[in-house]
Every structure is written in structure tokens, then in C-alpha cells.
Coordinates of C-alpha atoms in Angstrom, one line a residue:
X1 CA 132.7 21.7 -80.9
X2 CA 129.2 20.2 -80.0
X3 CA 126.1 21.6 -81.2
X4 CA 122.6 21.0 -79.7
X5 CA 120.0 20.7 -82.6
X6 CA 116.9 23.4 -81.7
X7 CA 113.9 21.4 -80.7
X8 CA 111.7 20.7 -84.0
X9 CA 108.3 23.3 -84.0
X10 CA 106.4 20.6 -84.9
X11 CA 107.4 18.9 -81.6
X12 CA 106.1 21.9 -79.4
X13 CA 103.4 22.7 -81.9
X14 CA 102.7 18.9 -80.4
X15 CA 102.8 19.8 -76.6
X16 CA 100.8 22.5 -77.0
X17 CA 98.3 21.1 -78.5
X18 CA 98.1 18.2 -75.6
X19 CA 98.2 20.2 -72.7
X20 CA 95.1 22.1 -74.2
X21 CA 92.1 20.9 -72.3
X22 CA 89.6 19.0 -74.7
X23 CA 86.4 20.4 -75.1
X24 CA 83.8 19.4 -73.3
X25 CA 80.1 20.0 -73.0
X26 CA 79.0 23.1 -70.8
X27 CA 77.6 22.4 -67.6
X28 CA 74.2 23.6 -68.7
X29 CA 74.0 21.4 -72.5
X30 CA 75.8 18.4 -70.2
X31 CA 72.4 19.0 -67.8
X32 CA 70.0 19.1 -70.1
X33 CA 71.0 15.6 -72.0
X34 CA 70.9 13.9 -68.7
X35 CA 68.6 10.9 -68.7
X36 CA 66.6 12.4 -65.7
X37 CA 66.5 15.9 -67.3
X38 CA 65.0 14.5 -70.8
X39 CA 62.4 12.6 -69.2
X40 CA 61.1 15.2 -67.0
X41 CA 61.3 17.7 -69.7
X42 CA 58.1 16.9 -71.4
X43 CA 56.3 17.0 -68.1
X44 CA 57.6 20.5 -67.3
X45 CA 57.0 21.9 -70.4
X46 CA 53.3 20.8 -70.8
X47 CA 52.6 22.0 -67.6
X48 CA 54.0 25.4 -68.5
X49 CA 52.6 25.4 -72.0
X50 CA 48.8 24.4 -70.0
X51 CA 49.2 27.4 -67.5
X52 CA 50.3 29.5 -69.9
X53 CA 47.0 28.8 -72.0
X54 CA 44.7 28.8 -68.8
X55 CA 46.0 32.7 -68.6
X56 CA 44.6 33.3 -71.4
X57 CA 41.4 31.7 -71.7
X58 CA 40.2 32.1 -68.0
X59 CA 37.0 34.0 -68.7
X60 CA 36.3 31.4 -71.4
X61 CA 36.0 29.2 -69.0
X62 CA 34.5 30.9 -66.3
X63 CA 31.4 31.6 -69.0
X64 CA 31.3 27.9 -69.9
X65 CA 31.3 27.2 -65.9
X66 CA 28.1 29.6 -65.8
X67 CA 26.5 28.8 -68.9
X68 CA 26.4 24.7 -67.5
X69 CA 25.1 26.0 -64.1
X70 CA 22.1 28.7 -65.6
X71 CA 18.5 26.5 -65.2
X72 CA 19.7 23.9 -63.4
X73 CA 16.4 21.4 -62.8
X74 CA 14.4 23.5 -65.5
X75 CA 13.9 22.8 -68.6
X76 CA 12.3 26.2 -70.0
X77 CA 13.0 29.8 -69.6
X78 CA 15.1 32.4 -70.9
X79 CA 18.4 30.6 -72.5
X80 CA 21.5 32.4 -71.0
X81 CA 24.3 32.9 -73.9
X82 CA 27.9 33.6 -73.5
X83 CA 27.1 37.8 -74.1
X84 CA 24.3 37.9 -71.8
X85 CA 26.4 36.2 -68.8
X86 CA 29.7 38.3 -69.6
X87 CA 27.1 41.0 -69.2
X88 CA 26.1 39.7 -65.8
X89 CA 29.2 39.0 -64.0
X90 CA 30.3 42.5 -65.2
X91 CA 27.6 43.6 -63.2
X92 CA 27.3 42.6 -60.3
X93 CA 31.4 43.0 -59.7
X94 CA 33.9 43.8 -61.8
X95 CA 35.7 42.8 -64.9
X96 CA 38.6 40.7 -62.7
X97 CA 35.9 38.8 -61.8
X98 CA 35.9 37.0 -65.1
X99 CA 39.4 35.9 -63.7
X100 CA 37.9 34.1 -60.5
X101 CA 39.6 31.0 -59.8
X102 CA 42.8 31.7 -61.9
X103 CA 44.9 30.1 -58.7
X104 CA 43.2 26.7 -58.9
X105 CA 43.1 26.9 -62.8
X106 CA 46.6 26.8 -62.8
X107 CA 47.2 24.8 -60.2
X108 CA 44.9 22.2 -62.1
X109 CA 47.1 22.7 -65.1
X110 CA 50.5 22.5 -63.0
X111 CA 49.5 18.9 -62.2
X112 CA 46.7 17.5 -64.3
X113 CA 48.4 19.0 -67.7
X114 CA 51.9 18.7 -66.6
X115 CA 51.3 14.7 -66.3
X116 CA 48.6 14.4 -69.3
X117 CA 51.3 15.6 -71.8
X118 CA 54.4 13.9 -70.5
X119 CA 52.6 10.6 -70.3
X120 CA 51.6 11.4 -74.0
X121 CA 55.0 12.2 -74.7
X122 CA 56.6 9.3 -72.8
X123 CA 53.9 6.5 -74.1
X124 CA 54.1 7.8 -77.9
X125 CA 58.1 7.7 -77.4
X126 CA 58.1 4.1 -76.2
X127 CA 55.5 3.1 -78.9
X128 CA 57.9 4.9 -81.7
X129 CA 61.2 2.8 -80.7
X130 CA 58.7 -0.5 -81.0
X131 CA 56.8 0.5 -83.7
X132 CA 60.4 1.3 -85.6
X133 CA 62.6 -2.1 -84.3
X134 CA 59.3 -3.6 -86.5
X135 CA 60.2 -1.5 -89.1
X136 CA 56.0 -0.2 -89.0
X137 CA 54.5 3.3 -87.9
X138 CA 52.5 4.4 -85.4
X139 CA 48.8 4.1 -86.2
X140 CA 45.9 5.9 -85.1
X141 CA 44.9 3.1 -82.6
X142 CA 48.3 3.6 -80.7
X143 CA 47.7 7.4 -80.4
X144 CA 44.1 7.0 -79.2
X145 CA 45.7 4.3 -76.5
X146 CA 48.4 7.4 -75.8
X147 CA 45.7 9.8 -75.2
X148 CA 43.0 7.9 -73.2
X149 CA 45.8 6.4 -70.4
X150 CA 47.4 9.8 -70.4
X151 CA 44.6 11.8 -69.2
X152 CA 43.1 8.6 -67.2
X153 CA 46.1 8.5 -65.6
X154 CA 46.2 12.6 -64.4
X155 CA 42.7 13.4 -63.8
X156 CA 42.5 11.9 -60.6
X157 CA 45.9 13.5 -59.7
X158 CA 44.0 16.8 -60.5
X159 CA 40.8 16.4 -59.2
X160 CA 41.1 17.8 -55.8
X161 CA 42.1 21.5 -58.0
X162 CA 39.3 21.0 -60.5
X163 CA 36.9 20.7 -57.6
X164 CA 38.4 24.1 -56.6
X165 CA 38.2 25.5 -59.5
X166 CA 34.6 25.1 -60.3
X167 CA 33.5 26.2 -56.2
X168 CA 35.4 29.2 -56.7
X169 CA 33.4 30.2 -60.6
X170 CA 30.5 29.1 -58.7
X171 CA 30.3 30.9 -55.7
X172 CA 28.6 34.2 -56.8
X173 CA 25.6 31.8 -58.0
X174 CA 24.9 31.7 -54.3
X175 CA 23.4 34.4 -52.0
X176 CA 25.4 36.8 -51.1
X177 CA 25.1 34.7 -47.0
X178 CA 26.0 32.2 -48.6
X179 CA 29.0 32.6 -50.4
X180 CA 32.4 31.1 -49.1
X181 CA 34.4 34.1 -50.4
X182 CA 37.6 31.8 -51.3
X183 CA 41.1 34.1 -51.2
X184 CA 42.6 31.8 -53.5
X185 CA 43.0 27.6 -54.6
X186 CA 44.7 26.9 -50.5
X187 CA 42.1 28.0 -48.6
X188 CA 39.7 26.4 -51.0
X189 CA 41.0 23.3 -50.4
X190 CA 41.9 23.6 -47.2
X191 CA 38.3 24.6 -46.0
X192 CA 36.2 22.2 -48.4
X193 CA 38.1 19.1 -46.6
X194 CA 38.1 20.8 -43.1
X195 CA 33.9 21.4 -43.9
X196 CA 32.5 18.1 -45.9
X197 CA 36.1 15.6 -45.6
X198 CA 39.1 15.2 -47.5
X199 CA 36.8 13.0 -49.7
X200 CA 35.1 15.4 -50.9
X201 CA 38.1 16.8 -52.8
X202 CA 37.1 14.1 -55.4
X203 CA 33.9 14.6 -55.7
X204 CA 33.1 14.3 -59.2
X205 CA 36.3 12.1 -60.0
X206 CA 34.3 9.5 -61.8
X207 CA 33.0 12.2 -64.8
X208 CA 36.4 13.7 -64.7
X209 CA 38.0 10.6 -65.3
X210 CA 36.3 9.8 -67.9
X211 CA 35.8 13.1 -69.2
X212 CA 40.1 13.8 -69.5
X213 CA 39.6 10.3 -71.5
X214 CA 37.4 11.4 -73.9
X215 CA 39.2 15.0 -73.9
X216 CA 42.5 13.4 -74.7
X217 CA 41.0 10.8 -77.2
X218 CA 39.8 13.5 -79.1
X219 CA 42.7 16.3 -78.4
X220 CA 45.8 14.4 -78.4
X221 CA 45.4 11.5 -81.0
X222 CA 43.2 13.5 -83.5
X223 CA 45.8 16.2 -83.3
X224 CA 48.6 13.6 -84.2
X225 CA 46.8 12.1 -86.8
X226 CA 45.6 15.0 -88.4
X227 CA 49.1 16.5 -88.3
X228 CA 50.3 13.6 -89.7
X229 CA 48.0 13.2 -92.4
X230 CA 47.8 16.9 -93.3
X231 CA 51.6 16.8 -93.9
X232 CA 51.4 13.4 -96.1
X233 CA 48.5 15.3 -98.4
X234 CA 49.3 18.7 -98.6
X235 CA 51.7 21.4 -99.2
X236 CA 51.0 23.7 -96.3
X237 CA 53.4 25.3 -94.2
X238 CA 54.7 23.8 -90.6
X239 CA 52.6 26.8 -89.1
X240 CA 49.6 26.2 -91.1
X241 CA 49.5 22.6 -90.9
X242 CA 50.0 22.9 -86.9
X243 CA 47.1 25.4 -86.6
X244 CA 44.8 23.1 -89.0
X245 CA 45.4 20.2 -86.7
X246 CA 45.3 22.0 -83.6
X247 CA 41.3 22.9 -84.4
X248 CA 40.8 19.5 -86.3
X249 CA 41.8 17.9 -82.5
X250 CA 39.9 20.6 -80.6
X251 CA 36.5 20.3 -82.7
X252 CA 36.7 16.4 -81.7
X253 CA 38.1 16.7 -78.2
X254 CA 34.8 19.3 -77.5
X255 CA 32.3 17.1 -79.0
X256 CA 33.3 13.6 -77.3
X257 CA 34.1 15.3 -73.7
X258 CA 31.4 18.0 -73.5
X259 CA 28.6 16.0 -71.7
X260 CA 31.1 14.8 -69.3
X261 CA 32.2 18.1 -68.9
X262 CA 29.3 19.3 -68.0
X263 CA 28.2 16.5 -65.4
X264 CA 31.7 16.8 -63.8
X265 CA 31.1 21.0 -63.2
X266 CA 27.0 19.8 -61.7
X267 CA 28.7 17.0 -59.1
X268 CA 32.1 19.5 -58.3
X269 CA 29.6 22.5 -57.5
X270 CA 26.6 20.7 -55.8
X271 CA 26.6 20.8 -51.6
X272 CA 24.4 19.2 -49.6
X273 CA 20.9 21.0 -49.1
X274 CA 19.0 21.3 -45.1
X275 CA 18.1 18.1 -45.4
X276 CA 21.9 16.5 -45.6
X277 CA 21.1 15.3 -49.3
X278 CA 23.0 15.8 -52.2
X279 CA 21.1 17.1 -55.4
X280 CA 22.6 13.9 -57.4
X281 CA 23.7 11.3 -55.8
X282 CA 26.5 10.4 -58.8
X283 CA 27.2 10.4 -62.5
X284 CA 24.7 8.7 -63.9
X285 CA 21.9 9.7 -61.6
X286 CA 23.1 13.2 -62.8
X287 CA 22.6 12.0 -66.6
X288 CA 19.5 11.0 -65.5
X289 CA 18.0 13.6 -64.2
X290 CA 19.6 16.6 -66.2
X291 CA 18.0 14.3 -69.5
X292 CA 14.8 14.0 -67.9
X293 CA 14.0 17.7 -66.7
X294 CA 16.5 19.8 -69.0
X295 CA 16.5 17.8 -71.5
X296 CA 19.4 15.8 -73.7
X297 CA 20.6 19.4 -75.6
X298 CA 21.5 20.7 -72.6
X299 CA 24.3 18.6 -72.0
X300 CA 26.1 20.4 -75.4
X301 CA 25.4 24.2 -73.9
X302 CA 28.2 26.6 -74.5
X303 CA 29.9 24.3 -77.3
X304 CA 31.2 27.2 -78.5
X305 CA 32.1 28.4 -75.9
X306 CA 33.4 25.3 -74.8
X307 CA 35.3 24.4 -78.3
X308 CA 37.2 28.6 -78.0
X309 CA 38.4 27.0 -74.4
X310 CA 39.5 23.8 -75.8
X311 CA 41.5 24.6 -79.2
X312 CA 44.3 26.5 -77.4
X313 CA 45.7 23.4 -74.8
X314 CA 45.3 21.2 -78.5

């Protein structure tokens, strides 16, 4: 009589085994390593890490906008300080008034920091894989290069919001018949170009140009370089080391941006008097003048102010 041998338990251990599906990636890891997904994440997150900060600091830099505006065309009289115009928007409105412009401020960040800090991220990348296929490191003239075309590169993209930004802080400077009374960064825009041209949104490009230059020279490459050699020559922490650098970078990035800083706010907030004429007629005429009746301090008013606003987006 004929027997049928069983079937072996390795053999449908075996079977099992290959109609289990393979593992694969989730959906959500498998998005996330795309090519398109890496390269727009450093764009996405400097933009949310920029917003994020301009939350915070908002009144910062509504006081800085005030302090560079107090005197304009006089070079005595009282000096205004950060506590004395806290005091004085208080005053005449409320607290939330401190927070005036917060709509173009992060609009401004959603594009001009979104871009500065990918193309950082993207140049110093590219620069890496060259710098290692020559088996060198990156030096501090490659990260000052980074910087200076990344924030070259943005400021223009963001001008039309900074120009918002600084007409909204400015507008309770103005009497009260004179005030424009913005609801928020769209009808800003919308009625600045409808009233003086959609030039006018870059009014003040050249000084912001040159100021998110000299921002980003300072911010971004001083940051990486102090990181870098704070990590080679000492034994602090991650944390510590971050922290260090982050106000190493925004000590640097105050100082060599300030003065443009402050001629960028004076061209963004000026409009055109009875007589059709524009206080300054352009960057270096507003140099000029500013050196010649305020004097050449008054370009570095509120650094300390300016430096508390600065530090967080290093």
C-alpha cells in the first residue's frame, strides 16, 4: 500500500514566509525622503522657525521702528529710549498696539526668511559635497558667500511686506487725519499701490538689499563659524554651544546691518509732502542728510534694542 510522505514544515514554513508582503516604507517616511520634499524642507522650515520668532519679538521691533523715526531732521532734543516709547504707545492706545503690523511681519518672514534660510541651507549643502569630493572643509569665506547671496537673493522677494510693515508701525506718528488706519498687511498693500503705484511697494529695496546682505553676513556665517569653532575648542554642551553662537552671530549681524536698517525704515515710511517731493530722494542722499543734521550716532539708535530683535532669528 502507497503512502504519501506529509509535506516537510520547513517547506510551508517557506511559503509562508513568501506570500508575506515585504516591508516597505510608510507613505508618510516614503514622502518625506522624496527629492522634492527634502529640498523644500529647509525653505518651509525657516519660514516657520522666522514667524514663529516674529511672534515673539513683535514689540521689539515696533520700538526699534519708533526709536529710528523719533527726531527725524533734528539733531538735538530729548533722546527717546526703548522705556520712554513703550510708555508712549501704551498711552495713547493700548498694549496690542505694540503688536501693530504682526500680519505683514509674518508675511515678511513667510517669504523673505522662508527663502533666506533654504538658500543658506541649499548653497552650504552644495558647497559641503564640493568641499568633501576635495577632501577640504568649508571655510569661513564660503559661509560669508552662503549668507550674502542668500539674503541678496530674498530681500527683494520681501520688500513689498517690509514696506508694509514699517507703514503700518508708523502710522500713529501721523495726525490722527492723517493716518491710513490699515486692517491688516492686504489692504496695506493693496491701497499703497492703488495710491502712489505698484512701484512703490519697493521703495527702499536698494538699503534692504543690502541691509539682508550685511544681516546675513553677519547672522548666518558668524553663526556657523562660531559654532564650529566653539565645538573644535571647548567642552560645552550642544545647547550651550548653540546659544553662545546664536549671540556671537547676532552681536555681528546688528552691528554690520544696523545703519542700513535704519535708512531702509526712513525710505519705507517717507510719502511725498504738498509739494509732490519726497523727503530723500534715495539711499545715499538719506546717508547724507541724516549724517549731516542728526548726526553719524544716530544711525546706531536702539542697538540694543535692535541686537534683542536680532539674536532670536540667529
Amino acid at each position: 500500500m502507497s503512502t504519501t510522505s506529509p509535506t516537510p514544515v520547513t517547506t510551508v514554513a517557506t511559503a509562508a514566509s513568501n506570500t508575506t508582503p515585504s516591508s516597505t516604507p510608510s507613505a508618510a517616511s516614503d514622502f518625506l525622503y522624496h527629492p522634492y520634499t527634502r529640498t523644500a524642507l529647509p525653505f518651509v522650515n525657516g519660514g516657520l522657525a522666522g514667524m514663529a520668532a516674529t511672534t515673539i519679538i513683535q514689540p521689539i521691533d515696533m520700538i526699534k521702528v519708533r526709536l529710528q523715526l523719533a527726531g527725524e531732521g533734528i539733531s538735538t532734543g530729548p533722546r527717546p529710549s526703548p522705556l520712554t516709547v513703550t510708555k508712549d504707545i501704551v498711552a495713547s492706545g493700548r498694549v496690542l498696539d505694540l503688536y501693530t503690523g504682526l500680519s505683514a511681519g509674518l508675511l515678511r518672514q513667510a517669504v523673505y526668511t522662508t527663502a533666506r534660510l533654504g538658500f543658506f541651507d541649499t548653497f552650504m549643502g552644495s558647497l559641503k559635497t564640493r568641499a568633501a569630493e576635495k577632501g577640504k572643509g568649508i571655510g569661513f569665506s564660503e559661509r560669508a558667500l552662503a549668507g550674502i547671496s542668500a539674503g541678496g537673493l530674498a530681500a527683494m522677494v520681501g520688500n513689498p511686506a517690509d514696506l508694509a510693515l514699517i507703514r503700518m508701525q508708523s502710522d500713529g506718528l501721523k495726525p490722527a487725519a492723517q493716518r491710513a488706519h490699515y486692517s491688516g498687511v492686504a489692504d496695506a498693500l493693496t491701497r499703497i499701490a492703488k495710491a502712489e503705484g505698484i512701484t512703490a511697494l519697493w521703495a527702499g529695496c536698494s538699503p534692504t538689499v543690502v541691509r539682508a546682505m550685511a544681516l546675513n553676513f553677519g547672522q548666518l556665517a558668524f553663526f556657523s563659524e562660531a559654532k564650529t569653532q566653539l565645538k573644535a575648542r571647548t567642552q560645552l554642551s550642544s545647547r550651550t554651544q548653540t546659544l553662545s553662537a546664536s549671540a556671537i552671530a547676532g552681536f555681528f549681524a546688528s552691528f554690520f546691518s544696523l545703519p542700513f536698517d535704519f535708512v531702509k525704515t526712513r525710505l519705507q515710511k517717507q510719502t511725498r509732502g504738498t509739494d509732490g517731493k519726497l523727503p530723500y530722494a534715495g539711499m545715499m542722499d538719506c546717508f547724507r542728510k541724516v549724517a549731516r543734521e542728526e548726526g553719524l550716532l544716530r544711525f546706531y539708535r536702539g542697538f540694543g534694542t535692535y541686537y534683542v530683535r536680532i539674536a532670536p532669528h540667529a
